[in-house]
PDB file of C-alpha atoms in Angstrom:
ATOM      1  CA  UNK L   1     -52.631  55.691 -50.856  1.00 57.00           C
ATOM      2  CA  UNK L   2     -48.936  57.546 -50.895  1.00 70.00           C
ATOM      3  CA  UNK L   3     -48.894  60.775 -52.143  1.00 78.00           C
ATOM      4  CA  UNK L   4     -46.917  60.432 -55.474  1.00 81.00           C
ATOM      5  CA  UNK L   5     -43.084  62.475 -55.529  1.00 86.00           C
ATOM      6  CA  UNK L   6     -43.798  66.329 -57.016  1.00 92.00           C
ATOM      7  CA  UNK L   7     -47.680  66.411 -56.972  1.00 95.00           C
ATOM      8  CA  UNK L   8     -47.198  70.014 -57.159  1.00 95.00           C
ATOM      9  CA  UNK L   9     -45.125  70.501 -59.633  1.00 97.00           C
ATOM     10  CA  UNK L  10     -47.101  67.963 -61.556  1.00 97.00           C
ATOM     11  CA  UNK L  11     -50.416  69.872 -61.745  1.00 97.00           C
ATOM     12  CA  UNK L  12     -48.558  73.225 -62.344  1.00 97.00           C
ATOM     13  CA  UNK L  13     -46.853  71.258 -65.223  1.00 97.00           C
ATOM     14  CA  UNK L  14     -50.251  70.299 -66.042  1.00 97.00           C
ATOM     15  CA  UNK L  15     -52.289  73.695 -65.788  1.00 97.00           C
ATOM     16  CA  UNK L  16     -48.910  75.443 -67.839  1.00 97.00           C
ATOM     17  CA  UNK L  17     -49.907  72.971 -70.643  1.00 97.00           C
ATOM     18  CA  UNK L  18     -53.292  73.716 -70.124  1.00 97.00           C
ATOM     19  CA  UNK L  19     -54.057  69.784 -70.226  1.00 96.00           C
ATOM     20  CA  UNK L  20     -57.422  70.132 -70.020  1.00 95.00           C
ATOM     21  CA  UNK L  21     -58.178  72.150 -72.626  1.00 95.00           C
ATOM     22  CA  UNK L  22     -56.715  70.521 -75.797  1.00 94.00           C
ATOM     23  CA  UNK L  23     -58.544  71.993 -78.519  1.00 96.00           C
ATOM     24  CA  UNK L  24     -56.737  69.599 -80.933  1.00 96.00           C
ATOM     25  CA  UNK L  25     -58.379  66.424 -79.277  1.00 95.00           C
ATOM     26  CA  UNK L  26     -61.336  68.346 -78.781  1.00 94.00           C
ATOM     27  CA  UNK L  27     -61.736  67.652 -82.341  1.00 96.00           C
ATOM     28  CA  UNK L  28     -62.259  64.149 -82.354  1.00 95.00           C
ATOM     29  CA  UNK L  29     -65.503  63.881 -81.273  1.00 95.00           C
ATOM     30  CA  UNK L  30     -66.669  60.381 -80.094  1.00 95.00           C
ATOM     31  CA  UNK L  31     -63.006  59.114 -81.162  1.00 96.00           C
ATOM     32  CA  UNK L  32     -61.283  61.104 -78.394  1.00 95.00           C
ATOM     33  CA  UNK L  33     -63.819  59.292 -75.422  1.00 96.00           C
ATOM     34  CA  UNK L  34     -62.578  55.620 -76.507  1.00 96.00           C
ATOM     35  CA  UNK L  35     -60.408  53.797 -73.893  1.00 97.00           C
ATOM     36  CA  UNK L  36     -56.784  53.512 -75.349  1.00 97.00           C
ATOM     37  CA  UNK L  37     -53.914  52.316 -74.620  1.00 98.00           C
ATOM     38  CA  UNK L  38     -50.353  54.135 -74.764  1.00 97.00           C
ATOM     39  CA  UNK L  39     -47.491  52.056 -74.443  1.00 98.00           C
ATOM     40  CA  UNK L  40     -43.931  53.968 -73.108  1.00 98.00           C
ATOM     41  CA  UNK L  41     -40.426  52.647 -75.214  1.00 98.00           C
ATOM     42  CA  UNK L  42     -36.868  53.465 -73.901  1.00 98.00           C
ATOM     43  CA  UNK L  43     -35.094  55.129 -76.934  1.00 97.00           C
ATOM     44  CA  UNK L  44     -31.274  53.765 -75.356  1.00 97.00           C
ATOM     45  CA  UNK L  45     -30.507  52.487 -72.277  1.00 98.00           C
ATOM     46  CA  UNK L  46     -30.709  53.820 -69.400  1.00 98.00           C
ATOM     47  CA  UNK L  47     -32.191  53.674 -65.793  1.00 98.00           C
ATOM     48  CA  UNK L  48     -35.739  54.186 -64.660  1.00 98.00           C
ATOM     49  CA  UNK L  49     -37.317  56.777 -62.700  1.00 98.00           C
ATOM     50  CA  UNK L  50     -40.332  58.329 -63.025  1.00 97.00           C
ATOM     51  CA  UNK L  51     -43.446  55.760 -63.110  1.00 97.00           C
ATOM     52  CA  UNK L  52     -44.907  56.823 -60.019  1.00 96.00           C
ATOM     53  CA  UNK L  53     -45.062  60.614 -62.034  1.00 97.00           C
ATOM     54  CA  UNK L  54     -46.327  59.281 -65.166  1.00 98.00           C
ATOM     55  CA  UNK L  55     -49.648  57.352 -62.665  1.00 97.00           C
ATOM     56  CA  UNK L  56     -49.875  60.368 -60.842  1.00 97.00           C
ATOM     57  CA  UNK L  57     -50.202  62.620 -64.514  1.00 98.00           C
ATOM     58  CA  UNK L  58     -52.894  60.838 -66.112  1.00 98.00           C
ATOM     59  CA  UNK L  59     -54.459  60.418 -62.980  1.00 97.00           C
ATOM     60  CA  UNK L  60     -54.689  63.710 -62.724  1.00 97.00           C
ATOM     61  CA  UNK L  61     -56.439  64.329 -65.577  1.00 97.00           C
ATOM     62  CA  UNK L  62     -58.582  60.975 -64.825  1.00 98.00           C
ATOM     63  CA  UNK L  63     -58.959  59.365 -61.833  1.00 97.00           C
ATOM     64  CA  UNK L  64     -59.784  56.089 -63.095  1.00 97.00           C
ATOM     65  CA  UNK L  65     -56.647  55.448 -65.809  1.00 98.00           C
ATOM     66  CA  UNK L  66     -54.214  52.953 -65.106  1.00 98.00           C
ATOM     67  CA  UNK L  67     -50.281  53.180 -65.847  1.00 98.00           C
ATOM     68  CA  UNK L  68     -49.136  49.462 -65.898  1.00 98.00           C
ATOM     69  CA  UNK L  69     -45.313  49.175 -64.778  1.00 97.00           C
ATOM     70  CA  UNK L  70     -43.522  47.262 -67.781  1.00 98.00           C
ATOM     71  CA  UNK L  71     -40.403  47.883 -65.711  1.00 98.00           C
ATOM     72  CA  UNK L  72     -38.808  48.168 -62.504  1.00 98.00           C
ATOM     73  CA  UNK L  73     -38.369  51.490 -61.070  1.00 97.00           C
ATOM     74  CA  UNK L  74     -34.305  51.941 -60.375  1.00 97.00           C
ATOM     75  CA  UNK L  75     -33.515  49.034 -62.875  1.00 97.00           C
ATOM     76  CA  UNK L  76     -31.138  49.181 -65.832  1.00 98.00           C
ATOM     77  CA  UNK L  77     -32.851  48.883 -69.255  1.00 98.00           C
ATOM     78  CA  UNK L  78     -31.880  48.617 -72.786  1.00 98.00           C
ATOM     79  CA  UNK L  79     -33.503  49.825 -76.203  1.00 98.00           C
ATOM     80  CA  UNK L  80     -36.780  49.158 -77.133  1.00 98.00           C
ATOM     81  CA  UNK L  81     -37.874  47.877 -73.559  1.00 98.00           C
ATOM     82  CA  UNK L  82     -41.653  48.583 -72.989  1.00 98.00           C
ATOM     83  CA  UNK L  83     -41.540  50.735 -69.787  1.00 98.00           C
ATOM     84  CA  UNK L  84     -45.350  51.181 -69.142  1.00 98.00           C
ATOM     85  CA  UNK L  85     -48.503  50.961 -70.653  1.00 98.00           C
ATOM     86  CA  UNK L  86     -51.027  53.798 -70.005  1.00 98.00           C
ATOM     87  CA  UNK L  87     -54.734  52.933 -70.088  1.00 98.00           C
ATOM     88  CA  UNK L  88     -57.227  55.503 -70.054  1.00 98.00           C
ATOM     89  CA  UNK L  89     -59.935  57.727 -72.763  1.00 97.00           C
ATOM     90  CA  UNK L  90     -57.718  58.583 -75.439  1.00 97.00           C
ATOM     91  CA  UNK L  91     -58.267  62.351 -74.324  1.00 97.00           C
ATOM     92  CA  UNK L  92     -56.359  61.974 -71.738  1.00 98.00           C
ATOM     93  CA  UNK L  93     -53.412  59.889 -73.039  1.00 98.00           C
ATOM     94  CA  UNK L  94     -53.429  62.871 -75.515  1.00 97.00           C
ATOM     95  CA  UNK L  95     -53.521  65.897 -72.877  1.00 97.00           C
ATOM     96  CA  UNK L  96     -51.100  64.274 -70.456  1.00 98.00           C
ATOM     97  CA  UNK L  97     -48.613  62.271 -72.804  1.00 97.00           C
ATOM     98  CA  UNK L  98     -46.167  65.294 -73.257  1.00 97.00           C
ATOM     99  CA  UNK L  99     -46.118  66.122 -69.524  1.00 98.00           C
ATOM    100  CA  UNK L 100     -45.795  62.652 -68.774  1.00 98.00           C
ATOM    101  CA  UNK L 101     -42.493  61.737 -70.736  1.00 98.00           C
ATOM    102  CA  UNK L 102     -41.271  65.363 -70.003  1.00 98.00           C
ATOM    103  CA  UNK L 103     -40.667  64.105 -66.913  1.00 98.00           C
ATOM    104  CA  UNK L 104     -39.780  60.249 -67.468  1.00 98.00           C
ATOM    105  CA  UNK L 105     -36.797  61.735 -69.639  1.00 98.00           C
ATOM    106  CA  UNK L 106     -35.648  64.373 -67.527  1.00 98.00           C
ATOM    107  CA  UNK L 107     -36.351  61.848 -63.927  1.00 98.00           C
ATOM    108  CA  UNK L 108     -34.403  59.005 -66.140  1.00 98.00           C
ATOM    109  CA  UNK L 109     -31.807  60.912 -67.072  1.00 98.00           C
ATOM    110  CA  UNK L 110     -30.908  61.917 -63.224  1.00 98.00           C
ATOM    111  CA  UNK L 111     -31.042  58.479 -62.454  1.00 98.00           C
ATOM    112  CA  UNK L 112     -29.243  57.199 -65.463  1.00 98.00           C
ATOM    113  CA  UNK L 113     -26.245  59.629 -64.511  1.00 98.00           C
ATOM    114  CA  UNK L 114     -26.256  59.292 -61.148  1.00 97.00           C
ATOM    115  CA  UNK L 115     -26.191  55.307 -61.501  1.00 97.00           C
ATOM    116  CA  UNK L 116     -22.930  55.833 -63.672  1.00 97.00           C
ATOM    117  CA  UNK L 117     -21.299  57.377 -60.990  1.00 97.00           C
ATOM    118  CA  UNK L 118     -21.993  55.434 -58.537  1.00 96.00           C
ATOM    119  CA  UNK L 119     -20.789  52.571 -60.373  1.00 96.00           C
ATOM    120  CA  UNK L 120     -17.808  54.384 -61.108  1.00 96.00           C
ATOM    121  CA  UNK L 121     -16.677  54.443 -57.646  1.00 94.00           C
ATOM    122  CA  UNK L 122     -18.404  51.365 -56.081  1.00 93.00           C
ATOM    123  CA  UNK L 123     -15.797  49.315 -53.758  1.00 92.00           C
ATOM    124  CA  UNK L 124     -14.398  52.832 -52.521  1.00 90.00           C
ATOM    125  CA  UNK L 125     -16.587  53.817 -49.828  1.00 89.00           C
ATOM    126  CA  UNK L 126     -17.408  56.911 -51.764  1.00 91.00           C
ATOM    127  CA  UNK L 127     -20.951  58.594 -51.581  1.00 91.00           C
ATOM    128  CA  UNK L 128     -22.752  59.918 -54.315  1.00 94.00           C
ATOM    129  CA  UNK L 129     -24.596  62.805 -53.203  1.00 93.00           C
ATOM    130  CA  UNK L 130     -26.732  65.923 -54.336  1.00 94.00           C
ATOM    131  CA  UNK L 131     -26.939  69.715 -54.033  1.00 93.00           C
ATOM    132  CA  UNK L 132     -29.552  72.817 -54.008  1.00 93.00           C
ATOM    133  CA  UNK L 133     -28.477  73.181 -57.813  1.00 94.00           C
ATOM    134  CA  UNK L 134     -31.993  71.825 -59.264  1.00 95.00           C
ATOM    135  CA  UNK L 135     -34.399  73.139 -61.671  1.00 95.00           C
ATOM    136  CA  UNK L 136     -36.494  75.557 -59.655  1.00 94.00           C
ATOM    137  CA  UNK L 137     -39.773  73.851 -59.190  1.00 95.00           C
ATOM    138  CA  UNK L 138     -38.822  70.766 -59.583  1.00 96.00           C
ATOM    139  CA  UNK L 139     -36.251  69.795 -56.215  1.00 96.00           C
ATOM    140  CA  UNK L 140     -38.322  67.116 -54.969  1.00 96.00           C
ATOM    141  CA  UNK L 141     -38.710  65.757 -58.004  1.00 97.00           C
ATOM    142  CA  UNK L 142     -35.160  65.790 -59.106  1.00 97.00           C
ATOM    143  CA  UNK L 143     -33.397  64.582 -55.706  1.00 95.00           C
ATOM    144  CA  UNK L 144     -35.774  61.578 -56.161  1.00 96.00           C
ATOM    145  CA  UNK L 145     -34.396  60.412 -59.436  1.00 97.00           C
ATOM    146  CA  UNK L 146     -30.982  61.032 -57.346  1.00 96.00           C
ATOM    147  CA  UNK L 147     -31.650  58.509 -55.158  1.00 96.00           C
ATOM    148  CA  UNK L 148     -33.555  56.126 -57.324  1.00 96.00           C
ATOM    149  CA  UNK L 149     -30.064  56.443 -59.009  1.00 96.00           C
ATOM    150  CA  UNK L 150     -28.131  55.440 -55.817  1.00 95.00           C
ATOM    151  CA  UNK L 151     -26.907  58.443 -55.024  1.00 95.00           C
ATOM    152  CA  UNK L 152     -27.552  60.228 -51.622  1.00 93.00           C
ATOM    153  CA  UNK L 153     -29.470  63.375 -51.269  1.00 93.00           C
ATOM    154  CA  UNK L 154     -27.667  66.482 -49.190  1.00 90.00           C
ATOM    155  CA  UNK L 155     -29.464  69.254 -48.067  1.00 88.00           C
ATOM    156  CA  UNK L 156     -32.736  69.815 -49.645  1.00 89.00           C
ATOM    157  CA  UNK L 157     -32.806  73.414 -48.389  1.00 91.00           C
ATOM    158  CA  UNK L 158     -31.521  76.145 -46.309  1.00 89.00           C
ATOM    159  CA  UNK L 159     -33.182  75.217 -43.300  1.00 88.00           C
ATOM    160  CA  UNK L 160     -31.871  71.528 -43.064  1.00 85.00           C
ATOM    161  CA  UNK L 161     -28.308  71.874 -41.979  1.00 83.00           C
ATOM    162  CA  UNK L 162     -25.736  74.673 -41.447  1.00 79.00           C
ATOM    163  CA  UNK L 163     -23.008  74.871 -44.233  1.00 80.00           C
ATOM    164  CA  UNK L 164     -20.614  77.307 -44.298  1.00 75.00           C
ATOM    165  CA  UNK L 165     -19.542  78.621 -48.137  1.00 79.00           C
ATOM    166  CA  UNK L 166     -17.070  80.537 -49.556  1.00 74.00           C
ATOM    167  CA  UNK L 167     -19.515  83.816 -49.224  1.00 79.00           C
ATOM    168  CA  UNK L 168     -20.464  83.323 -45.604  1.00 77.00           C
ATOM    169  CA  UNK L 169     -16.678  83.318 -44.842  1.00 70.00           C
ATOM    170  CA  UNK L 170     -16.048  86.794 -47.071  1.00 73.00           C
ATOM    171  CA  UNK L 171     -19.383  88.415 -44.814  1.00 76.00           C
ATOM    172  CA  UNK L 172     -17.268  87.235 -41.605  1.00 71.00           C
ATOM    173  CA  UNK L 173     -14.027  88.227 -42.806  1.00 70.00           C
ATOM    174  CA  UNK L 174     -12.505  85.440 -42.922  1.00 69.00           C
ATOM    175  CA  UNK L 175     -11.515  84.371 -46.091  1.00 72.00           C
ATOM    176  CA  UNK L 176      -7.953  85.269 -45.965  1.00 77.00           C
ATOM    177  CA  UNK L 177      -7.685  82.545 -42.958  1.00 74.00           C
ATOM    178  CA  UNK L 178      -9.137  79.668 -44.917  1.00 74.00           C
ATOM    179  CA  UNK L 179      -6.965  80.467 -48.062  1.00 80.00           C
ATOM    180  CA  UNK L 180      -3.917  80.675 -45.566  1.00 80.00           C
ATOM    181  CA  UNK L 181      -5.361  77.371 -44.001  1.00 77.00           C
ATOM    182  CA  UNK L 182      -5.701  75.804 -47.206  1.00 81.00           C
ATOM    183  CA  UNK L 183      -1.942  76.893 -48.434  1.00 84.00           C
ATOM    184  CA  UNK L 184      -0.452  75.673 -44.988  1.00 83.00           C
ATOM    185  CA  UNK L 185      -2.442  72.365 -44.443  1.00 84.00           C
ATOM    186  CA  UNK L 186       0.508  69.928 -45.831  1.00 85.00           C
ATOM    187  CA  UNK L 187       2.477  71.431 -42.823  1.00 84.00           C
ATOM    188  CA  UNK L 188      -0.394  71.272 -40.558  1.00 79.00           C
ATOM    189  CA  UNK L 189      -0.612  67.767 -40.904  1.00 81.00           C
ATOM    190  CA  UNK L 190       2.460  66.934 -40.447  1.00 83.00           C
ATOM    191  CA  UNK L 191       2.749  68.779 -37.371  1.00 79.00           C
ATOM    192  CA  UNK L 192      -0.453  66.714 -35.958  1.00 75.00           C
ATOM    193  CA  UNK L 193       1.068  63.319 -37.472  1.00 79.00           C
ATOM    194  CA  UNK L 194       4.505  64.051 -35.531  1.00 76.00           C
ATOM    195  CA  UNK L 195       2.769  64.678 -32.324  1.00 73.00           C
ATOM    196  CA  UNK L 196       1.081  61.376 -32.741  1.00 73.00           C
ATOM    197  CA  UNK L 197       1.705  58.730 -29.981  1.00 68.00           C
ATOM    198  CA  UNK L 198       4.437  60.793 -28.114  1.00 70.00           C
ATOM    199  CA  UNK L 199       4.080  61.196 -24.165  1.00 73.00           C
ATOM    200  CA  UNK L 200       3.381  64.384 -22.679  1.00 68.00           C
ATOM    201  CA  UNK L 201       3.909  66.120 -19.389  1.00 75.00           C
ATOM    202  CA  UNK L 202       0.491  67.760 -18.075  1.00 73.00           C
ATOM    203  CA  UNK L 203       1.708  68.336 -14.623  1.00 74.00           C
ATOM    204  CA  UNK L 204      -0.080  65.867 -13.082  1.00 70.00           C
ATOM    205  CA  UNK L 205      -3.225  63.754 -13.362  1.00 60.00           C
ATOM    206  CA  UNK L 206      -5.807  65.117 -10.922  1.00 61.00           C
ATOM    207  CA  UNK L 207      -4.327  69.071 -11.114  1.00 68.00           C
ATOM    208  CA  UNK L 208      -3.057  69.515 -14.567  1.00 70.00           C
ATOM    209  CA  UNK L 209      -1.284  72.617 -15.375  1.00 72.00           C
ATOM    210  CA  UNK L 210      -3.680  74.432 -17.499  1.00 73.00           C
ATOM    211  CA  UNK L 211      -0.382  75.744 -19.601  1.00 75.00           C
ATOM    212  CA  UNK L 212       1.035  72.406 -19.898  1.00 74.00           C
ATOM    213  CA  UNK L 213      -2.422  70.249 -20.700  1.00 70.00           C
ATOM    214  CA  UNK L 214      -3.367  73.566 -23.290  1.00 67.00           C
ATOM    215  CA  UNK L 215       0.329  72.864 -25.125  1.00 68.00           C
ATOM    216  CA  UNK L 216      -0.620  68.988 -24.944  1.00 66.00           C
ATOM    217  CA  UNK L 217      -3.722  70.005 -26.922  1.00 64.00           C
ATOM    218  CA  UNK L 218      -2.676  71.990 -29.638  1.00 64.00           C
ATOM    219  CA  UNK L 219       0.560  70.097 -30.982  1.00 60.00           C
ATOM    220  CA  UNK L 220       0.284  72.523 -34.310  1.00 67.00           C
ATOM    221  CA  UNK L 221       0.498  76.262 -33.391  1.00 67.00           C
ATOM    222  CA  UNK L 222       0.287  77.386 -37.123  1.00 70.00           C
ATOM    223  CA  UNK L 223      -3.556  77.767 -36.715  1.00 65.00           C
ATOM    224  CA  UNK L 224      -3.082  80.138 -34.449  1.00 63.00           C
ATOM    225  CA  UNK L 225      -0.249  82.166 -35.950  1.00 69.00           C
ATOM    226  CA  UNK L 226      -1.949  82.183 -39.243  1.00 62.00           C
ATOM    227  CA  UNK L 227      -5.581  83.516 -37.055  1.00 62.00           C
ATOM    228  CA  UNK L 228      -3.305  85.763 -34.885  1.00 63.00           C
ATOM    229  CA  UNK L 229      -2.018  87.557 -38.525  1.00 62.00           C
ATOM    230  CA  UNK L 230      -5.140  87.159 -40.723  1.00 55.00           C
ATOM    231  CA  UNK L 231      -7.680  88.416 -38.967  1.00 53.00           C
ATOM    232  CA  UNK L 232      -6.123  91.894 -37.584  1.00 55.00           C
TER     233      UNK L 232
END
């Protein structure tokens, strides 16, 4: 069976709560060992995510309860819609049932705005995507209800890709260059667009002149002039 998203951070959600010992139910006697069933209501509409988290939180706390999935995972759904029902001793719907819709609301409410805007550009070719900004503890959890939303998760941390930010150019020195970069890239372009489809002379086509074929390469020099003067 597939590990369910953020096992992790569910038991330390779990053990924070301390889940296991809820001297409130404790109380019951006899009452709190019945099997029960909890049944999961959407307050407004909205979309999904989080029913493999709910199973894996009771489960947790009880191998042998049962989360019953009322709805689809990803889906749209309005008011009142029965989402789940949770089976299991009424100790444990107890212990686990504010762990268990702490993270159905905050997982649905990813998903619910990360459907919206990917509706709002559908038919563009745009991408919906993610960042690093996440609740600490809870990444893997979080950029799940991304893409259960549609959207398209970016680098889930420092190690997966190489991106360059504003303070990586400052440590190299370099800011000034992009900023004069950014300023000049209207002429830039147009540079590049005016160069576009015009013939060149490289001085021939088995021995090119290295000067010629360079200057056939680099139609803009204002790169190079802005380089040559920012970064003195």
């Amino acid at each position: 069976m597939a590990e369910p998203p953020g096992l992790e951070a569910i038991r330390r959600a779990l053990a924070e709560d301390r889940a296991r010992e809820d001297v409130t139910t404790a109380l019951l006697g006899p009452t709190a060992e019945r099997p029960t069933t909890g049944t999961f209501i959407a307050e407004s509409r909205c979309v999904l995510a989080g029913l493999p988290v709910v199973t894996a939180v009771f489960q947790e706390l009880e191998p042998a309860a049962r989360v019953e999935a009322c709805a689809a995972e990803g889906a749209w759904v309005e008011a009142g819609t029965v989402l789940a029902r949770a089976r299991a001793r009424a100790a444990t719907l107890l212990a686990g049932e504010r762990v268990a819709l702490n993270f159905l609301q905050r997982l649905t409410g990813i998903a619910t705005a990360t459907r919206r805007a990917v509706e709002a550009v559908a038919g563009t070719g745009a991408l919906i995507t993610d960042t690093r900004k996440t609740t600490p503890g809870l990444r893997e959890l979080e950029k799940y209800a991304v893409r259960v939303g549609g959207g398209v998760n970016h680098r889930t941390s420092l190690a997966d890709a190489v991106l360059f930010k504003d303070n990586h150019w400052v440590m190299l020195g370099a800011m000034p260059l992009a900023e004069a970069l950014a300023a000049n890239e209207a002429k830039i372009n147009a540079e590049l667009i005016a160069a576009q489809g015009k013939p060149v002379d490289t001085g021939g086509y088995y021995l090119p002149d290295q000067a010629k074929t360079s200057a056939a390469m680099r139609p803009t020099n204002s790169p190079k002039s802005l380089a040559s003067r920012k970064l003195r």
